[in-house]
Structures are given as C-alpha cells and as structure tokens.
Coordinates of C-alpha atoms and ligand atoms in Angstrom, one line a residue:
X278 CA -46.9 184.1 -62.7
X279 CA -47.6 185.4 -59.2
X280 CA -47.6 188.6 -57.3
X281 CA -45.0 188.7 -54.4
X282 CA -45.5 192.3 -53.3
X283 CA -47.5 195.2 -54.6
X284 CA -45.0 195.9 -57.4
X285 CA -42.8 192.9 -57.8
X286 CA -43.9 190.5 -60.4
X287 CA -42.4 187.2 -61.5
X288 CA -42.8 185.8 -65.0
X289 CA -41.8 182.3 -65.7
X290 CA -40.4 181.0 -69.0
X291 CA -37.5 178.8 -70.2
X292 CA -33.9 179.7 -69.4
X293 CA -32.4 179.9 -72.9
X294 CA -29.1 181.5 -72.3
X295 CA -27.4 181.4 -68.8
X296 CA -26.6 184.5 -66.9
X297 CA -28.2 187.1 -64.6
X298 CA -28.9 190.6 -65.7
X299 CA -30.4 193.5 -63.8
X300 CA -31.4 196.6 -65.8
X301 CA -34.1 198.6 -67.5
X302 CA -36.7 197.4 -70.0
X303 CA -36.7 198.3 -73.6
X304 CA -39.9 197.2 -75.2
X305 CA -40.0 196.2 -78.8
X306 CA -43.6 196.2 -80.0
X307 CA -44.3 195.0 -83.4
X308 CA -45.0 198.4 -85.0
X309 CA -42.4 200.7 -83.6
X310 CA -42.9 203.1 -86.5
X311 CA -45.7 205.6 -86.6
X312 CA -47.5 207.7 -89.0
X313 CA -46.6 211.2 -87.9
X314 CA -46.2 214.4 -90.0
X315 CA -42.5 215.1 -90.6
X316 CA -41.3 218.6 -90.0
X317 CA -41.7 220.9 -93.0
X318 CA -38.4 221.4 -94.8
X319 CA -37.4 223.1 -98.0
X320 CA -34.7 221.9 -100.4
X321 CA -32.6 223.7 -103.0
X322 CA -33.2 222.9 -106.7
X323 CA -29.9 221.1 -106.9
X324 CA -31.1 218.7 -104.2
X325 CA -34.1 217.4 -106.2
X326 CA -32.2 214.4 -107.7
X327 CA -30.8 213.3 -104.4
X328 CA -34.3 213.5 -102.8
X329 CA -35.8 211.4 -105.6
X330 CA -33.0 208.8 -105.1
X331 CA -33.6 208.8 -101.4
X332 CA -37.3 208.2 -101.9
X333 CA -36.8 205.4 -104.4
X334 CA -34.3 203.7 -102.1
X335 CA -36.8 204.0 -99.1
X336 CA -39.5 202.4 -101.3
X337 CA -37.2 199.6 -102.2
X338 CA -36.2 199.0 -98.6
X339 CA -39.8 199.0 -97.6
X340 CA -40.6 196.5 -100.4
X341 CA -37.8 194.1 -99.2
X342 CA -39.1 194.4 -95.6
X343 CA -42.7 193.7 -96.6
X344 CA -41.7 190.7 -98.7
X345 CA -39.6 189.3 -95.9
X346 CA -42.4 189.9 -93.3
X347 CA -44.8 188.2 -95.7
X348 CA -42.5 185.2 -96.0
X349 CA -42.1 184.9 -92.2
X350 CA -45.9 185.1 -91.7
X351 CA -46.6 182.6 -94.5
X352 CA -44.0 180.3 -93.0
X353 CA -45.9 180.4 -89.7
X354 CA -48.9 179.1 -91.7
X355 CA -51.2 182.1 -91.4
X356 CA -52.0 182.6 -95.1
X357 CA -54.8 185.1 -94.3
X358 CA -52.5 187.4 -92.4
X359 CA -49.8 187.0 -95.0
X360 CA -52.2 188.3 -97.7
X361 CA -52.3 191.6 -95.9
X362 CA -48.9 192.3 -97.2
X363 CA -50.1 191.9 -100.8
X364 CA -52.1 195.0 -100.3
X365 CA -49.2 196.7 -98.7
X366 CA -46.9 195.8 -101.5
X367 CA -49.4 197.1 -104.1
X368 CA -49.2 200.5 -102.4
X369 CA -45.3 200.5 -102.5
X370 CA -45.4 199.5 -106.2
X371 CA -48.0 202.1 -107.2
X372 CA -46.5 204.0 -110.1
X373 CA -49.0 206.8 -109.9
X374 CA -48.0 207.4 -106.3
X375 CA -44.3 207.5 -107.2
X376 CA -45.0 210.1 -109.9
X377 CA -47.1 212.2 -107.6
X378 CA -44.4 212.3 -105.0
X379 CA -41.7 213.1 -107.7
X380 CA -43.9 216.0 -109.0
X381 CA -44.4 217.3 -105.5
X382 CA -40.7 217.3 -104.7
X383 CA -39.9 219.1 -108.0
X384 CA -42.7 221.6 -107.8
X385 CA -42.9 222.4 -104.1
X386 CA -39.1 222.0 -103.5
X387 CA -39.6 220.0 -100.4
X388 CA -38.0 216.9 -98.8
X389 CA -39.0 213.4 -99.9
X390 CA -40.7 212.7 -96.5
X391 CA -42.7 215.9 -96.6
X392 CA -43.8 215.3 -100.2
X393 CA -44.7 211.7 -99.5
X394 CA -46.7 212.6 -96.3
X395 CA -48.7 215.3 -98.2
X396 CA -49.7 212.8 -100.9
X397 CA -50.6 210.1 -98.4
X398 CA -52.7 212.6 -96.4
X399 CA -54.7 213.3 -99.6
X400 CA -55.4 209.6 -100.0
X401 CA -56.2 209.1 -96.4
X402 CA -58.7 212.0 -96.4
X403 CA -60.3 210.9 -99.6
X404 CA -60.7 207.3 -98.4
X405 CA -61.9 208.2 -94.9
X406 CA -65.1 209.9 -96.3
X407 CA -66.1 206.8 -98.4
X408 CA -69.3 205.2 -97.3
X409 CA -68.0 201.7 -97.9
X410 CA -66.7 200.2 -94.7
X411 CA -64.3 197.9 -96.4
X412 CA -62.7 200.7 -98.3
X413 CA -62.6 202.9 -95.2
X414 CA -60.7 200.2 -93.4
X415 CA -57.9 200.4 -96.0
X416 CA -56.8 203.7 -94.3
X417 CA -55.1 201.5 -91.7
X418 CA -53.1 199.7 -94.5
X419 CA -52.1 203.0 -96.1
X420 CA -50.9 204.4 -92.8
X421 CA -49.1 201.2 -91.9
X422 CA -47.1 201.3 -95.2
X423 CA -46.7 205.0 -95.1
X424 CA -45.1 204.8 -91.6
X425 CA -42.7 202.2 -92.8
X426 CA -41.6 204.4 -95.8
X427 CA -41.3 207.4 -93.5
X428 CA -39.2 205.5 -91.1
X429 CA -36.9 204.3 -93.9
X430 CA -36.6 207.8 -95.2
X431 CA -35.8 209.1 -91.8
X432 CA -33.5 206.2 -91.0
X433 CA -35.5 205.4 -87.8
X434 CA -36.3 201.7 -88.5
X435 CA -35.1 199.3 -85.9
X436 CA -32.7 201.6 -84.1
X437 CA -33.0 199.5 -81.1
X438 CA -31.6 196.4 -82.7
X439 CA -28.2 197.5 -83.9
X440 CA -27.6 200.5 -81.7
X441 CA -28.7 201.5 -78.2
X442 CA -27.8 204.6 -76.4
X443 CA -28.0 203.0 -72.9
X444 CA -27.7 199.4 -71.8
X445 CA -31.2 197.8 -71.8
X446 CA -33.0 194.5 -71.4
X447 CA -35.1 193.8 -74.4
X448 CA -38.7 192.6 -73.9
X449 CA -40.5 191.5 -77.0
X450 CA -43.1 189.0 -78.2
X451 CA -40.6 187.5 -80.6
X452 CA -37.1 188.0 -82.0
X453 CA -36.2 186.2 -85.2
X454 CA -32.6 184.9 -85.7
X455 CA -32.1 187.8 -88.1
X456 CA -33.2 190.3 -85.4
X457 CA -31.0 188.6 -82.8
X458 CA -27.9 188.6 -84.9
X459 CA -28.2 192.4 -85.2
X460 CA -28.4 193.0 -81.5
X461 CA -25.9 195.4 -80.1
X462 CA -23.8 193.1 -78.0
X463 CA -22.4 195.9 -75.9
X464 CA -25.7 197.4 -74.9
X465 CA -28.2 194.6 -74.9
X466 CA -27.8 193.2 -71.4
X467 CA -30.4 190.4 -71.8
X468 CA -33.6 189.6 -73.6
X469 CA -36.9 188.0 -72.6
X470 CA -39.5 187.0 -75.2
X471 CA -42.9 185.5 -75.1
X472 CA -42.3 182.9 -77.9
X473 CA -39.5 180.5 -78.8
X474 CA -37.9 177.4 -77.3
X475 CA -34.5 176.4 -76.0
X476 CA -33.3 175.0 -79.3
X477 CA -34.6 177.8 -81.5
X478 CA -31.8 179.5 -83.4
X479 CA -32.7 182.7 -81.5
X480 CA -31.8 180.9 -78.2
X481 CA -28.7 179.4 -79.8
X482 CA -27.5 182.8 -80.9
X483 CA -28.1 184.3 -77.4
X484 CA -25.8 181.7 -75.9
X485 CA -23.1 182.4 -78.4
X486 CA -23.4 186.1 -77.9
X487 CA -23.4 185.5 -74.1
X488 CA -26.6 187.5 -73.7
X489 CA -28.7 186.1 -70.9
X490 CA -32.1 185.1 -72.3
X491 CA -35.5 183.8 -71.2
X492 CA -37.9 182.5 -73.9
X493 CA -41.5 181.2 -73.9
X494 CA -42.7 183.5 -71.1
X495 CA -46.1 182.8 -69.7
X496 CA -48.2 185.9 -69.4
X497 CA -48.5 189.2 -71.2
X498 CA -45.1 190.6 -70.4
X499 CA -45.0 192.9 -73.4
X500 CA -48.3 194.5 -72.6
X501 CA -47.8 194.7 -68.9
X502 CA -44.3 196.3 -68.7
X503 CA -43.3 199.8 -69.6
X504 CA -40.1 201.2 -71.1
X505 CA -37.6 201.9 -68.3
X506 CA -39.1 199.5 -65.7
X507 CA -36.5 197.8 -63.6
X508 CA -36.2 194.2 -64.3
X509 CA -34.1 191.1 -63.5
X510 CA -33.5 188.3 -66.1
X511 CA -32.4 185.0 -64.8
X512 CA -31.3 183.0 -67.8
X513 CA -30.4 180.0 -65.7
X514 CA -33.8 179.1 -64.4
X515 CA -35.9 181.1 -66.8
X516 CA -37.5 183.8 -64.7
X517 CA -38.0 187.5 -65.2
X518 CA -38.7 189.7 -62.2
X519 CA -40.2 193.1 -62.8
X520 CA -40.0 195.8 -60.2
X521 CA -37.8 193.7 -57.8
X522 CA -38.0 194.4 -54.1
X523 CA -34.8 195.5 -52.3
X524 CA -34.4 192.0 -51.0
X525 CA -34.8 190.3 -54.4
X526 CA -32.4 192.8 -56.0
X527 CA -29.7 192.2 -53.3
X528 CA -30.1 188.4 -53.7
X529 CA -29.7 188.6 -57.4
X530 CA -26.7 190.9 -57.2
X531 CA -25.1 188.3 -55.0
X532 CA -26.0 185.5 -57.5
X533 CA -24.6 187.5 -60.4
X534 CA -21.3 187.9 -58.5
X535 CA -21.2 184.2 -57.8
X536 CA -21.8 183.5 -61.5
X537 CA -18.9 185.7 -62.4
X538 CA -16.6 183.9 -59.9
X539 CA -17.8 180.5 -61.2
X540 CA -16.9 181.3 -64.8
X541 CA -13.5 182.7 -63.7
X542 CA -12.8 179.4 -62.1
X543 CA -13.8 177.5 -65.3
X544 CA -11.5 179.8 -67.4
X545 CA -8.7 178.9 -65.0
X546 CA -9.3 175.3 -65.8
X547 CA -9.3 175.8 -69.5
X548 CA -5.8 174.4 -70.1
X549 CA -6.7 171.1 -68.3
X550 CA -7.1 168.1 -70.6
X551 CA -10.6 166.9 -71.1
X552 CA -9.7 163.5 -69.9
X553 CA -11.6 161.0 -67.8
X554 CA -10.3 159.5 -64.6
X555 CA -9.4 156.3 -66.5
X556 CA -7.5 158.1 -69.2
X557 CA -9.8 158.7 -72.2
X558 CA -9.6 162.0 -73.8
X559 CA -12.4 163.6 -75.7
X560 CA -12.1 166.7 -77.9
X561 CA -14.1 169.7 -76.8
X562 CA -14.8 172.0 -79.7
X563 CA -16.9 175.1 -80.3
X564 CA -20.0 176.0 -82.2
X565 CA -19.7 179.5 -83.5
X566 CA -21.8 181.8 -85.5
X567 CA -19.3 184.6 -86.3
X568 CA -15.7 185.5 -85.9
X569 CA -16.6 187.5 -82.8
X570 CA -17.2 184.2 -80.9
X571 CA -13.6 183.1 -81.4
X572 CA -12.2 184.9 -78.3
X573 CA -14.7 183.3 -75.9
X574 CA -14.0 179.9 -77.5
X575 CA -10.2 180.4 -76.9
X576 CA -10.8 181.7 -73.4
X577 CA -12.6 178.5 -72.4
X578 CA -9.9 176.3 -74.0
X579 CA -11.5 175.1 -77.2
X580 CA -9.9 172.4 -79.4
X581 CA -11.0 173.9 -82.7
X582 CA -14.3 174.7 -84.2
X583 CA -16.7 171.8 -84.5
X584 CA -19.5 173.8 -86.2
X585 CA -19.3 177.1 -87.9
X586 CA -22.9 178.1 -88.8
X587 CA -22.2 180.0 -92.0
X588 CA -25.8 181.2 -92.6
X589 CA -25.2 184.2 -90.4
X590 CA -22.9 185.5 -93.1
X591 CA -26.0 185.9 -95.2
X592 CA -28.5 187.3 -92.6
X593 CA -29.0 190.9 -91.5
X594 CA -26.5 192.1 -94.1
X595 CA -26.7 194.4 -97.1
X596 CA -26.0 191.7 -99.7
X597 CA -24.6 188.3 -100.3
X598 CA -21.0 187.7 -99.2
X599 CA -18.5 187.6 -102.1
X600 CA -16.2 184.7 -102.7
X601 CA -13.2 186.8 -101.6
X602 CA -14.8 188.0 -98.4
X603 CA -15.7 184.4 -97.5
X604 CA -12.2 183.2 -98.2
X605 CA -11.0 185.9 -95.9
X606 CA -13.4 185.0 -93.1
X607 CA -12.5 181.3 -93.2
X608 CA -8.8 182.0 -93.5
X609 CA -9.0 184.3 -90.4
X610 CA -10.8 181.5 -88.5
X611 CA -8.1 179.0 -89.5
X612 CA -5.4 181.4 -88.5
X613 CA -7.0 182.1 -85.1
X614 CA -7.4 178.4 -84.4
X615 CA -3.7 177.8 -84.8
X616 CA -3.8 174.4 -86.5
X617 CA -6.8 173.0 -84.6
X618 CA -9.6 171.7 -87.0
X619 CA -12.2 174.1 -88.3
X620 CA -15.4 172.5 -89.4
X621 CA -17.4 174.8 -91.6
X622 CA -21.0 173.9 -92.3
X623 CA -22.4 175.0 -95.7
X624 CA -25.4 177.2 -95.9
X625 CA -28.3 176.1 -93.7
X626 CA -31.0 178.5 -94.8
X627 CA -34.7 177.6 -94.6
X628 CA -36.5 176.4 -91.5
X629 CA -36.5 179.4 -89.2
X630 CA -33.7 181.3 -91.0
X631 CA -34.3 183.5 -94.0
X632 CA -32.1 185.8 -96.0
X633 CA -33.6 188.7 -97.9
X634 CA -31.0 188.2 -100.5
X635 CA -31.9 184.6 -101.5
X636 CA -35.2 184.0 -103.3
X637 CA -36.8 181.5 -101.0
X638 CA -40.4 180.6 -101.6
X639 CA -42.8 180.5 -98.7
X640 CA -43.6 176.9 -97.6
X641 CA -46.3 175.4 -95.4
X642 CA -43.8 173.4 -93.5
X643 CA -40.4 175.1 -93.8
X644 CA -38.5 172.7 -91.5
X645 CA -39.6 169.9 -93.8
X646 CA -39.1 171.9 -97.0
X647 CA -36.3 173.1 -99.2
X648 CA -34.0 173.8 -96.3
X649 CA -30.1 173.6 -96.2
X650 CA -28.5 171.2 -98.7
X651 CA -31.8 170.9 -100.6
X652 CA -32.0 174.6 -101.2
X653 CA -28.3 174.8 -102.2
X654 CA -28.7 171.9 -104.7
X655 CA -31.9 173.3 -106.2
X656 CA -32.6 176.9 -106.0
X657 CA -29.4 178.5 -104.8
X658 CA -26.8 176.7 -106.9
X659 CA -24.8 179.7 -107.7
X660 CA -24.6 180.8 -104.1
X661 CA -23.6 177.3 -103.1
X662 CA -20.9 177.1 -105.8
X663 CA -19.4 180.4 -104.5
X664 CA -19.4 179.1 -101.0
X665 CA -17.8 175.8 -101.9
X666 CA -15.1 177.6 -104.0
X667 CA -14.3 179.8 -101.0
X668 CA -14.0 176.8 -98.7
X669 CA -11.7 175.0 -101.1
X670 CA -9.6 178.1 -101.5
X671 CA -9.5 178.8 -97.7
X672 CA -8.6 175.1 -97.2
X673 CA -5.2 175.9 -98.7
X674 CA -4.5 177.9 -95.6
X675 CA -4.9 175.1 -93.0
X676 CA -7.1 172.6 -91.3
X677 CA -10.5 173.3 -92.7
X678 CA -13.2 170.7 -93.3
X679 CA -16.5 171.0 -95.1
X680 CA -19.7 169.8 -93.5
X681 CA -23.1 169.4 -95.2
X682 CA -26.3 170.0 -93.3
X683 CA -29.6 168.1 -93.4
X684 CA -28.5 165.2 -95.4
X685 CA -31.3 162.6 -95.9
X686 CA -30.0 160.3 -98.6
X687 CA -26.8 159.1 -100.3
X688 CA -27.5 160.9 -103.6
X689 CA -27.2 164.3 -102.0
X690 CA -23.7 163.5 -100.7
X691 CA -22.7 162.1 -104.1
X692 CA -24.0 165.2 -105.9
X693 CA -22.1 167.6 -103.6
X694 CA -18.9 165.6 -103.9
X695 CA -19.2 165.7 -107.7
X696 CA -19.7 169.4 -107.6
X697 CA -16.7 169.8 -105.3
X698 CA -14.6 167.8 -107.9
X699 CA -15.9 170.1 -110.7
X700 CA -15.0 173.2 -108.7
X701 CA -11.5 171.9 -107.9
X702 CA -10.9 171.5 -111.7
X703 CA -12.2 175.1 -112.2
X704 CA -9.9 176.5 -109.5
X705 CA -7.0 174.5 -111.0
X706 CA -7.7 176.0 -114.4
X707 CA -7.8 179.5 -112.8
X708 CA -4.5 178.8 -111.1
X709 CA -5.9 179.6 -107.7
X710 CA -4.5 177.7 -104.6
X711 CA -7.0 175.3 -103.0
X712 CA -7.0 172.1 -100.9
X713 CA -7.3 169.1 -103.2
X714 CA -7.7 166.7 -100.2
X715 CA -10.2 168.7 -98.2
X716 CA -12.3 166.5 -95.9
X717 CA -16.0 166.4 -96.5
X718 CA -18.3 165.3 -93.7
X719 CA -22.0 165.4 -93.0
X720 CA -24.4 166.4 -90.2
X721 CA -26.5 163.5 -89.0
X722 CA -29.7 165.3 -88.2
X723 CA -32.5 163.4 -90.0
X724 CA -33.6 160.0 -88.8
X725 CA -33.1 158.9 -92.4
X726 CA -29.4 159.8 -92.2
X727 CA -29.0 158.1 -88.8
X728 CA -30.6 154.9 -90.2
X729 CA -28.4 155.1 -93.2
X730 CA -25.2 155.8 -91.2
X731 CA -23.5 152.5 -92.2
X732 CA -23.7 153.5 -95.9
X733 CA -23.0 157.1 -95.4
X734 CA -19.9 156.4 -93.3
X735 CA -18.4 154.8 -96.4
X736 CA -18.5 157.9 -98.5
X737 CA -17.7 160.7 -96.1
X738 CA -14.8 161.6 -93.8
X739 CA -16.7 162.4 -90.6
X740 CA -20.1 162.6 -89.0
X741 CA -21.4 165.4 -86.7
X742 CA -24.7 164.6 -85.0
X743 CA -27.1 167.5 -84.9
X744 CA -29.3 166.5 -82.0
X745 CA -31.4 169.7 -82.2
X746 CA -32.8 168.6 -85.6
X747 CA -32.5 164.9 -85.0
X748 CA -34.8 165.3 -82.0
X749 CA -37.2 167.6 -83.9
X750 CA -37.5 165.2 -86.8
X751 CA -37.5 161.9 -84.9
X752 CA -40.1 162.9 -82.3
X753 CA -42.0 165.0 -84.9
X754 CA -42.0 168.3 -82.9
X755 CA -41.3 171.6 -84.5
X756 CA -38.3 172.9 -82.4
X757 CA -39.8 176.5 -82.6
X758 CA -43.2 175.6 -81.5
X759 CA -43.6 176.3 -77.8
X760 CA -46.8 174.2 -77.6
X761 CA -45.0 171.0 -78.2
X762 CA -41.9 171.9 -76.3
X763 CA -42.9 169.6 -73.5
X764 CA -42.2 166.6 -75.8
X765 CA -38.6 167.8 -76.6
X766 CA -36.7 165.1 -74.7
X767 CA -33.0 164.5 -75.6
X768 CA -33.0 161.2 -73.6
X769 CA -36.1 159.8 -75.4
X770 CA -35.3 156.1 -76.0
X771 CA -35.6 156.6 -79.8
X772 CA -33.0 159.3 -79.7
X773 CA -30.6 157.3 -77.6
X774 CA -30.9 154.4 -79.9
X775 CA -30.3 156.5 -83.0
X776 CA -27.2 158.1 -81.4
X777 CA -25.7 154.7 -80.5
X778 CA -26.4 153.4 -84.0
X779 CA -24.6 156.4 -85.6
X780 CA -21.6 156.3 -83.3
X781 CA -21.2 152.5 -83.8
X782 CA -21.5 152.9 -87.6
X783 CA -18.8 155.6 -87.5
X784 CA -16.5 153.6 -85.4
X785 CA -16.9 150.4 -87.5
X786 CA -16.0 152.5 -90.6
X787 CA -13.2 154.3 -88.7
X788 CA -14.5 157.8 -89.2
X789 CA -14.6 160.7 -86.7
X790 CA -17.9 161.2 -84.9
X791 CA -18.9 164.3 -83.1
X792 CA -22.0 165.7 -81.5
X793 CA -22.7 169.4 -82.2
X794 CA -26.4 169.7 -81.1
X795 CA -27.4 171.5 -78.0
X796 CA -27.4 168.2 -76.1
X797 CA -23.6 168.2 -76.1
X798 CA -23.4 171.4 -74.1
X799 CA -25.7 170.3 -71.4
X800 CA -23.9 168.7 -68.5
X801 CA -26.9 166.5 -67.7
X802 CA -26.3 164.4 -70.8
X803 CA -22.5 164.3 -70.8
X804 CA -22.2 160.9 -69.1
X805 CA -24.4 159.3 -71.7
X806 CA -22.7 161.0 -74.7
X807 CA -19.3 160.1 -73.3
X808 CA -20.4 156.5 -72.8
X809 CA -21.7 156.2 -76.3
X810 CA -18.1 156.6 -77.5
X811 CA -18.1 159.9 -79.4
X812 CA -14.7 161.4 -80.3
X813 CA -15.8 165.0 -79.8
X814 CA -18.4 167.2 -78.2
X815 CA -18.9 170.6 -79.9
X816 CA -20.8 173.3 -78.1
X817 CA -21.5 176.9 -77.4
X818 CA -18.1 178.2 -76.0
X819 CA -19.6 179.2 -72.7
X820 CA -20.3 175.6 -71.9
X821 CA -16.8 174.2 -72.5
X822 CA -15.7 174.8 -68.9
X823 CA -18.6 172.9 -67.2
X824 CA -18.4 170.0 -69.6
X825 CA -14.6 169.7 -69.2
X826 CA -15.0 169.7 -65.4
X827 CA -17.6 166.9 -65.6
X828 CA -15.5 164.8 -68.0
X829 CA -12.5 165.0 -65.7
X830 CA -14.6 163.5 -62.8
X831 CA -16.0 160.6 -64.8
X832 CA -14.7 157.2 -65.6
X833 CA -15.4 156.0 -69.1
X834 CA -16.2 152.5 -67.9
X835 CA -19.0 153.9 -65.6
X836 CA -20.4 156.0 -68.4
X837 CA -20.5 153.0 -70.7
X838 CA -22.5 151.0 -68.1
X839 CA -24.9 154.0 -67.8
X840 CA -25.4 153.9 -71.5
X841 CA -26.2 150.2 -71.5
X842 CA -28.8 150.8 -68.8
X843 CA -30.3 153.9 -70.5
X844 CA -30.7 152.1 -73.8
X845 CA -33.0 149.6 -72.0
X846 CA -35.2 152.3 -70.6
X847 CA -38.7 152.7 -72.1
X848 CA -38.9 156.4 -71.4
X849 CA -36.9 159.6 -71.4
X850 CA -37.2 160.4 -67.6
X851 CA -35.7 157.0 -66.5
X852 CA -32.8 157.4 -68.9
X853 CA -32.1 160.9 -67.7
X854 CA -32.2 159.7 -64.1
X855 CA -29.4 157.2 -64.9
X856 CA -27.2 160.0 -66.2
X857 CA -28.0 162.2 -63.2
X858 CA -27.4 159.4 -60.7
X859 CA -23.9 159.0 -62.1
X860 CA -23.3 162.7 -61.8
X861 CA -24.5 162.7 -58.2
X862 CA -22.1 159.9 -57.4
X863 CA -19.1 161.8 -58.8
X864 CA -19.9 165.0 -57.0
X865 CA -22.9 167.1 -55.8
X866 CA -21.3 170.3 -57.1
X867 CA -21.2 168.7 -60.6
X868 CA -24.8 167.7 -60.3
X869 CA -25.7 171.3 -59.4
X870 CA -24.0 172.4 -62.6
X871 CA -26.0 169.9 -64.5
X872 CA -29.3 170.8 -63.0
X873 CA -28.8 174.5 -63.9
X874 CA -27.8 173.6 -67.4
X875 CA -24.7 175.8 -67.4
Ligands
LIG1091 C1 -28.5 170.6 -84.9 O1 -29.5 170.5 -85.6 O2 -28.3 170.0 -83.8 C2 -27.5 171.6 -85.2 C3 -26.4 171.7 -84.6 O3 -27.8 172.5 -86.2 P1 -28.7 173.8 -86.1 O4 -29.0 173.9 -84.6 O5 -28.0 174.9 -86.6 O6 -30.0 173.4 -86.9
LIG1092 MG1 -29.6 171.4 -87.5

C-alpha cells in the first residue's frame, strides 16, 4: 500500500473477478445493527395478536442467525469466540423475557419493538449498577442481541445485500458465499474484501455474477474508508484505489472502455469452433450457479453446462427447495441449453458453504469433514433423495447428467448408484416419468480419487476434475486461508502428474473427461490442459471467449510436447513457464490475455 498524492491511496490484493469499476463505497461493518430506541407507537387491541406473532418470528429469525454465525465462527476454529453466541442464544430463548414482552404489548398497547426495548432497558439498567465487573460486561451481550431482534422486527437487517438504492462498491472484511449470492446484481458494481482467496466460493460467485472483485487486501481498508468515498476497483490486477486523482480516473475510464470493447470482440467470436490449428476440437462448457448465469453462457457460445453448483439452491433462501421446484429448475436449464449436455452436481454443502436449513454440525476442519457426498449419504439423506428424484425426473426432459462431488472411495459411488436404482423403482411405482439411463459421473477432486481413477473409471460414465479442491487437498492448503495462498500453484508437479494420470485412466476406459476447476478458465494453463488430452474445459462463462481464442491459435502437437516437458519439471514455476513460452510463440496478444487471467 502506498500514498501517491495527498488523497489517492492504492490498496493491493488479489484480482478475483475481472473488470474495472468506478463508484462510491458502501462499507459493511460486522455489526450494522444498533441498539437505538424505536419511536413510540400505540396499537389497537385487535393488533395484539399480530404484534405477538411478529415478535416471535423476529426471535426465531435472530435465533437462526445466531446459530448460523456460531457455526461459521466454530468452523473457523475460534471456539472461544463461538461460545459468545451461547450466551446470546440464552437471551433469545429466555421464556421470562418472552412473557414480559407479551404482557407489555397487551397491557401498554404498544408495538413489539417498543415493548421489547422497554424490557431490555430495564435489564440493562439493573445490570449496569452491579458491582461485579463480569456481570456488568454482559450489558454488551444484551445490547448486541437486542439490536439484532430490533433489526429483525424493523426489517432492517442486511438491507445492503439484497437491495441497494444506488449503485455502490462494497468494501467489507469478509463476504461469505451466502452473503455474496444475495448481492443485488444490478446495484453492486464491485466488491473488495480483506479476506479470501482466488478460489474461494465467494470469488467464484463474483466471476459468475460478473461483479469485479478484489480479495485478500493488504491494509485496513474497512477502517480507513468512509461511506461514499470515490473508489476504483481493478479486478484484473487486484488493486483498489481510493480518492483517485483526475489522471488516475481518466486512465481507468479508458481501461474500462477497452475492456468493454475486448469482451464485445470475444462475443463476436462466440460462434467460432474451439478447434486447434491442427484440427482437434475441444468442448467449452460453463460452470453456473443459477439460472441467471445462462444468458452470459449463451452469449459467450457455451457448449452446454459442465458444472451446475446446486448448493446455491439451498443458500440464502427461506427454506429447502421442493422436489417439484428442483424439477422445474433443471428442466428450464435443459430447455435453455437446447440439447447440449447439462451436468448437474449434487449438493456440495460443507467446507465454506452452509445452509441454515440443513443441520450441519460445526467441525474443526470443515474442508476435511462431512462435506458434499459424505453429508448427503449420512446426515442429509432425505434432502439427497429428494434431489436425486428431481434429477431423475428432469432427466426425462433431455440431456441431463448427474455428477457426484468429493468422491474419495469406490464405496461412495456404489452406494449412490444403488440409491439411484432404488429411486428409479420408486418413481416407476409412482408412474412418474424419469430417465432410466441417466449418466452418472464423478468429480475427481481428492488425491484419493485421482489415484483410484483406473478403478473409478470402470463404474462411472464420466469424470470432471475439480482442480480447486484437488490442489487444496494435494498440496494441503486450505483454499480459503489467505496465509497459505502463496502455495496455491496449479502447475505444481504433483498436480500435473495427477491430472495426467486421471486423463489417461479416463481415456483407457473410454469415458469422457472434463476439467471444471478454476484452472480451466485461466488462459495461462490452457496449453497444458489441452496437451493432457481432456475432452472438455468447463469454466465461468466470462472466460469462454479468451479460452476459445487461445485454443484456435494452438496446435495440439505443440501442446502435447509442452506437457511432456512440464511433467519433467521439479517445480511449479518452470512448468508454468513452459506453458507461457508456448503462448508467447503463438501471439503476444494471447500472452497478454493469459497474464491478466481474463
Ligand atoms: C473444484 O473443486 O475444482 C470445483 C469445481 O468445485 P468447487 O469449486 O465448487 O469446490
Ligand atoms: Mg470442489
């Protein structure tokens, strides 16, 4: 971080979602709610019941929020901090408090927020005069919970996430995937956060939503900026410039224009075949998180959906999706894709993704815990059955395939396949249409699955390599932990060897092999992935254009030679240089694309 002029300040981070945005700051500080007296308001006697109901629902909402916060904190391994929420939950669950508020609403004919505030004030005053310091300090807890309940009563919680009055750039310490999925796409111009990494699900979502983003910012950006400050976010190179000078602003306005032109050119090329100069075609598919991503995918010329992350159907919503609504979503997707394959990944909850509606226990190492298929087979069987039934049913409408995440052994696949057979019988008995021959494939994202590829290939219809997790689990680095980010190297020799092993096993067994991790969307790695011999690269739709352009300038033979050389490298940098050298040879413009990770 350095000062350029009196006001202009540059913050450096990691470019997580490409794009330039110039706008005004909206700060999200952890506690956006506050303990303030609500305006006095009287109610009529016939409103008592509705006020009581409103109060109970606000308490329930607060309880859910606190439990979810507690889980998040516990999952980040701060048990001491997490226990704070036990105290908070006790307050929400206090029956005496509930009765007192009810009595006040009835007797004083006042709104739920006024009644609640009056009771809380009594507690706060009583505790504040206690001589015991420890008890005195509980006032902060009471006010904290009270402010949450008040905000839920007044409907003022998290207004910034789902609705903004004006376009703004969000600056926060952290945004969870559930926060991000709620962002108002029309009004959130960009975001910049102090935590996170390039392969965190928050970053992945930002790319899908086409919101420029910078993560892992060095410095205290949240404390140093003010709401309304003018700011530039450069999601290509990962910088944030506060109070830009006239000169900086003009330069970035120009850069934003060029960016627009660049994408327009790529869209113009979207009908061109992703074929190498020596005639090899590779499928370019999209990773999507919701139906709203379909239009961008089509605009950039996708050949189907290579990964639909269904977990977002369970996050940031009011309840679990029903079987019917899931059938409808998948059928729409099939219809929109016009016969192109649609690969739907079953629920991958756990790790950094939580759903308030699934009872997931806090774990010390959530990425190594009951995540994805493990959770589905053990603690969320009913939810899993419903999802599989909806996939089988939607499969009757077209080319839909089921993909299982985080497989680490043969038994998991066998168990799911048996379950699918059982569900087919069930649907048959219920006389509901379904696809009896639905294809079932797996993600290869644990080193165990990669090493077992030869066996797994014999019992599944396709592989899709999830490099985000494969890298995390192979190199032993938490993909969300910014402190070990420097070790996250897609061209690490161990990764390249595993990739080659998986692709070779798939080909020997004549099954389809795709790569759907973030690595597939980064032009720097395209020569190596192409040379490995994969059938498909599946990526965030915005990257389809750049990857297509690179493929069309490459020769398969040269890519294969590059892979041979890279596999002999002892370190990630040398292997990456081999890929970049080939890019440089085919064209400097393409190398530029690669270096900026478009
Ligand atoms: C991966 O792990 O590479 C992948 C595509 O899955 P996700 O990023 O959703 O974990
Ligand atoms: Mg994964």
